[in-house]
Amino acid sequence: MEHTNNYNNRTTSDQLPTQQSFQTQYSSPSNATRPVGSRKRRSSFVPRLTLMVVMFFFILCLIIFIAWLVIHPLDPAIRLNSLYVSNITVSNPQFAANYDIEFTVNNTNKKVNLFVDQVEVIVNYRKGLLSSKILGKSEYLGKMSEARLKVKLRRDAVCSLKDRVLKDISDAWSKKIVNFNVKLSLTAGFGIGVLPTKQRIMEFQCMNLTVEFFSTKGTGKLMSGGKDCLVHA
């Protein structure tokens, strides 16, 4: 009888799991230790992805650079067609006048379109700045096309001159012949197909523009009838 009770007690204690063993056997997967290899693979994925993106953009930029190097777009050709100077007054330290200028901008490329933007026109006498103006509009020129660009600089845009420059231009004007210089600064954008636009800041100089005045009212025009403007490197 005693033997039977001991057997029952032992059997019951062996069959019933303790609380600690139950937690060990049936613990949730979230508390389980994750493999070390998976953590390493996940931590190395982000640097690899970043490197791949950087390499992709580097190769893309290199392809675009080589493409434009092969295409090699030509500079636009600019000619000053006419220059009229009127309503001149000389009062120290200014030489005030109105300037009416017309240019022809020519896209000499057979395969590339041209965009002209941020145009600034400056009128000089030797090294003295007489007047300047920034144009607010832009021009689009298709392949092998041209456009006329008219600029009006008025007396409110005049600049002060040094005494020596003012004396020289006043003496030249009294003789009814003055040599002006006109500078044209612009941003040229070249476009073809799906390639990104290639932009260049360019400066053209139209030098030794001889203007002859016909009356004491200070009205004169360009004697040569037109002049090509050269790219200033």
Short mmCIF file of C-alpha atoms in Angstrom, two decimals:
data_model
loop_
_atom_site.label_atom_id
_atom_site.label_comp_id
_atom_site.label_asym_id
_atom_site.label_seq_id
_atom_site.Cartn_x
_atom_site.Cartn_y
_atom_site.Cartn_z
CA MET A 1 0.00 0.00 0.00
CA GLU A 2 2.82 2.34 0.87
CA HIS A 3 4.64 1.36 -2.27
CA THR A 4 1.66 2.33 -4.39
CA ASN A 5 1.44 5.81 -2.85
CA ASN A 6 5.10 6.49 -3.48
CA TYR A 7 4.71 5.42 -7.09
CA ASN A 8 1.75 7.71 -7.56
CA ASN A 9 3.56 10.63 -5.99
CA ARG A 10 6.63 10.11 -8.12
CA THR A 11 4.61 9.71 -11.26
CA THR A 12 2.68 12.90 -10.66
CA SER A 13 5.80 14.93 -9.98
CA ASP A 14 7.51 13.55 -13.06
CA GLN A 15 4.60 14.20 -15.38
CA LEU A 16 3.79 17.76 -14.38
CA PRO A 17 6.28 20.30 -15.81
CA THR A 18 7.56 23.07 -13.62
CA GLN A 19 6.88 26.72 -14.46
CA GLN A 20 10.50 27.28 -15.47
CA SER A 21 10.55 24.35 -17.87
CA PHE A 22 7.22 25.46 -19.37
CA GLN A 23 8.59 28.94 -20.10
CA THR A 24 11.71 27.44 -21.63
CA GLN A 25 9.85 25.06 -23.88
CA TYR A 26 7.05 27.40 -25.00
CA SER A 27 8.78 30.75 -25.08
CA SER A 28 7.65 33.05 -27.92
CA PRO A 29 9.76 33.25 -31.10
CA SER A 30 10.35 36.97 -30.53
CA ASN A 31 12.49 36.23 -27.52
CA ALA A 32 14.57 33.71 -29.41
CA THR A 33 18.11 34.70 -30.34
CA ARG A 34 18.41 35.71 -34.04
CA PRO A 35 21.19 34.21 -36.14
CA VAL A 36 24.37 36.29 -36.28
CA GLY A 37 24.74 35.80 -40.03
CA SER A 38 21.39 37.42 -40.85
CA ARG A 39 22.27 40.52 -38.85
CA LYS A 40 25.57 40.86 -40.69
CA ARG A 41 23.88 40.51 -44.09
CA ARG A 42 21.30 43.16 -43.17
CA SER A 43 23.92 45.60 -41.86
CA SER A 44 26.03 45.28 -45.04
CA PHE A 45 23.07 45.77 -47.41
CA VAL A 46 22.74 49.57 -46.92
CA PRO A 47 26.41 50.42 -47.70
CA ARG A 48 26.26 48.20 -50.77
CA LEU A 49 23.08 49.90 -51.99
CA THR A 50 24.62 53.35 -51.43
CA LEU A 51 27.74 52.35 -53.35
CA MET A 52 25.66 51.02 -56.24
CA VAL A 53 23.68 54.29 -56.46
CA VAL A 54 26.87 56.37 -56.41
CA MET A 55 28.47 54.22 -59.10
CA PHE A 56 25.33 54.44 -61.24
CA PHE A 57 25.31 58.26 -61.18
CA PHE A 58 29.06 58.38 -61.79
CA ILE A 59 28.74 56.17 -64.88
CA LEU A 60 25.73 58.18 -66.08
CA CYS A 61 27.61 61.49 -65.75
CA LEU A 62 30.59 59.98 -67.55
CA ILE A 63 28.38 58.85 -70.45
CA ILE A 64 26.80 62.34 -70.72
CA PHE A 65 30.24 63.98 -70.63
CA ILE A 66 31.59 61.73 -73.39
CA ALA A 67 28.43 62.27 -75.48
CA TRP A 68 28.79 66.07 -75.38
CA LEU A 69 32.51 65.69 -76.06
CA VAL A 70 31.72 63.76 -79.23
CA ILE A 71 28.89 66.09 -80.32
CA HIS A 72 31.01 69.21 -79.65
CA PRO A 73 28.41 71.97 -80.27
CA LEU A 74 29.60 75.07 -82.10
CA ASP A 75 29.48 78.55 -80.57
CA PRO A 76 26.69 80.84 -81.80
CA ALA A 77 27.69 83.48 -84.33
CA ILE A 78 26.67 87.04 -83.44
CA ARG A 79 26.75 90.06 -85.74
CA LEU A 80 25.99 93.64 -84.81
CA ASN A 81 23.79 94.90 -87.65
CA SER A 82 23.20 98.50 -86.62
CA LEU A 83 24.01 101.05 -83.93
CA TYR A 84 22.21 104.38 -83.58
CA VAL A 85 23.26 106.98 -81.02
CA SER A 86 21.00 109.94 -80.30
CA ASN A 87 20.12 112.69 -77.83
CA ILE A 88 23.63 113.22 -76.51
CA THR A 89 24.43 115.56 -73.64
CA VAL A 90 27.78 115.93 -71.95
CA SER A 91 27.87 117.00 -68.33
CA ASN A 92 30.71 116.10 -66.00
CA PRO A 93 31.07 113.20 -65.16
CA GLN A 94 28.59 111.70 -67.63
CA PHE A 95 28.22 111.21 -71.36
CA ALA A 96 24.47 110.64 -71.67
CA ALA A 97 22.89 109.22 -74.83
CA ASN A 98 20.33 106.80 -76.23
CA TYR A 99 21.65 103.66 -77.94
CA ASP A 100 19.59 101.56 -80.36
CA ILE A 101 21.36 98.33 -81.28
CA GLU A 102 20.35 95.34 -83.37
CA PHE A 103 22.11 91.96 -83.36
CA THR A 104 21.71 88.79 -85.38
CA VAL A 105 22.22 85.61 -83.37
CA ASN A 106 22.91 82.56 -85.55
CA ASN A 107 22.83 78.93 -84.45
CA THR A 108 25.46 77.29 -86.67
CA ASN A 109 24.80 73.74 -85.40
CA LYS A 110 23.17 71.22 -87.73
CA LYS A 111 22.04 68.83 -84.96
CA VAL A 112 21.89 70.92 -81.77
CA ASN A 113 19.28 73.46 -80.65
CA LEU A 114 20.35 76.71 -79.00
CA PHE A 115 18.85 78.58 -76.05
CA VAL A 116 20.04 82.14 -75.33
CA ASP A 117 19.30 83.54 -71.88
CA GLN A 118 20.49 86.13 -69.32
CA VAL A 119 21.66 88.59 -71.97
CA GLU A 120 23.51 91.73 -70.88
CA VAL A 121 24.54 94.49 -73.30
CA ILE A 122 27.26 96.99 -72.37
CA VAL A 123 28.39 100.05 -74.33
CA ASN A 124 31.94 101.26 -73.69
CA TYR A 125 34.22 104.00 -74.89
CA ARG A 126 37.72 102.55 -74.55
CA LYS A 127 37.72 101.32 -70.93
CA GLY A 128 34.97 103.66 -69.78
CA LEU A 129 31.49 102.22 -69.18
CA LEU A 130 28.84 104.38 -70.86
CA SER A 131 25.64 102.37 -70.47
CA SER A 132 24.39 98.82 -69.81
CA LYS A 133 21.16 96.83 -69.78
CA ILE A 134 20.06 93.30 -68.85
CA LEU A 135 17.39 91.81 -71.10
CA GLY A 136 14.55 89.93 -69.46
CA LYS A 137 13.63 87.64 -72.35
CA SER A 138 15.27 84.52 -73.74
CA GLU A 139 15.53 83.23 -77.30
CA TYR A 140 15.19 79.72 -78.72
CA LEU A 141 16.95 78.94 -81.98
CA GLY A 142 16.45 75.65 -83.76
CA LYS A 143 19.11 73.94 -85.85
CA MET A 144 20.74 76.28 -88.41
CA SER A 145 18.37 79.16 -87.60
CA GLU A 146 18.84 82.80 -86.62
CA ALA A 147 17.03 85.45 -84.58
CA ARG A 148 17.12 89.24 -84.41
CA LEU A 149 17.84 90.84 -81.06
CA LYS A 150 16.97 94.52 -80.61
CA VAL A 151 18.24 96.47 -77.60
CA LYS A 152 17.38 99.99 -76.49
CA LEU A 153 19.59 101.62 -73.85
CA ARG A 154 18.20 104.89 -72.55
CA ARG A 155 19.74 107.86 -70.79
CA ASP A 156 18.68 106.68 -67.34
CA ALA A 157 21.28 103.88 -67.63
CA VAL A 158 24.32 106.16 -68.02
CA CYS A 159 27.40 105.77 -65.84
CA SER A 160 29.97 108.18 -64.46
CA LEU A 161 33.27 108.49 -66.30
CA LYS A 162 36.78 109.34 -65.26
CA ASP A 163 37.95 112.82 -66.24
CA ARG A 164 40.39 111.57 -68.87
CA VAL A 165 37.82 109.30 -70.58
CA LEU A 166 35.17 112.05 -70.50
CA LYS A 167 37.56 114.52 -72.12
CA ASP A 168 38.54 112.07 -74.88
CA ILE A 169 34.98 111.14 -75.82
CA SER A 170 33.89 114.79 -75.72
CA ASP A 171 36.74 115.71 -78.10
CA ALA A 172 35.82 112.84 -80.43
CA TRP A 173 32.15 113.82 -80.42
CA SER A 174 33.02 117.41 -81.27
CA LYS A 175 34.69 116.01 -84.41
CA LYS A 176 31.47 114.08 -85.24
CA ILE A 177 33.13 110.63 -85.16
CA VAL A 178 33.24 108.37 -82.09
CA ASN A 179 34.46 104.77 -81.84
CA PHE A 180 32.31 102.72 -79.45
CA ASN A 181 32.76 99.17 -78.16
CA VAL A 182 29.78 96.92 -77.43
CA LYS A 183 29.99 93.82 -75.25
CA LEU A 184 27.34 91.09 -75.19
CA SER A 185 27.29 88.60 -72.29
CA LEU A 186 24.89 85.66 -72.33
CA THR A 187 24.22 82.11 -71.20
CA ALA A 188 24.13 79.70 -74.15
CA GLY A 189 22.28 76.42 -73.64
CA PHE A 190 22.75 73.54 -76.09
CA GLY A 191 20.12 70.81 -76.33
CA ILE A 192 19.80 67.58 -78.29
CA GLY A 193 17.52 64.58 -77.76
CA VAL A 194 17.25 63.26 -74.19
CA LEU A 195 20.63 64.60 -73.11
CA PRO A 196 20.63 67.23 -70.34
CA THR A 197 21.15 70.78 -71.60
CA LYS A 198 24.76 71.90 -71.71
CA GLN A 199 25.21 75.52 -70.62
CA ARG A 200 28.05 77.95 -71.22
CA ILE A 201 28.50 81.56 -70.11
CA MET A 202 29.85 83.45 -73.11
CA GLU A 203 31.02 86.96 -73.89
CA PHE A 204 31.09 88.55 -77.34
CA GLN A 205 32.92 91.78 -78.14
CA CYS A 206 32.10 94.11 -81.02
CA MET A 207 35.09 96.44 -81.19
CA ASN A 208 35.84 99.74 -82.94
CA LEU A 209 32.29 100.62 -83.99
CA THR A 210 32.72 103.92 -85.77
CA VAL A 211 29.63 106.13 -85.41
CA GLU A 212 29.35 109.26 -87.53
CA PHE A 213 27.15 112.14 -86.31
CA PHE A 214 25.27 114.23 -88.84
CA SER A 215 24.00 117.16 -86.81
CA THR A 216 24.57 119.15 -83.67
CA LYS A 217 21.59 117.36 -82.10
CA GLY A 218 23.82 114.36 -81.48
CA THR A 219 22.33 111.78 -83.85
CA GLY A 220 24.62 109.30 -85.54
CA LYS A 221 24.81 105.77 -86.93
CA LEU A 222 27.34 103.05 -87.59
CA MET A 223 29.40 103.82 -90.68
CA SER A 224 30.42 100.30 -91.68
CA GLY A 225 26.87 98.95 -91.81
CA GLY A 226 27.58 95.98 -89.54
CA LYS A 227 30.33 94.05 -87.80
CA ASP A 228 30.91 90.51 -86.57
CA CYS A 229 31.35 90.10 -82.82
CA LEU A 230 34.18 87.91 -81.58
CA VAL A 231 34.03 85.44 -78.72
CA HIS A 232 36.10 86.61 -75.78
CA ALA A 233 37.91 83.64 -74.21
#
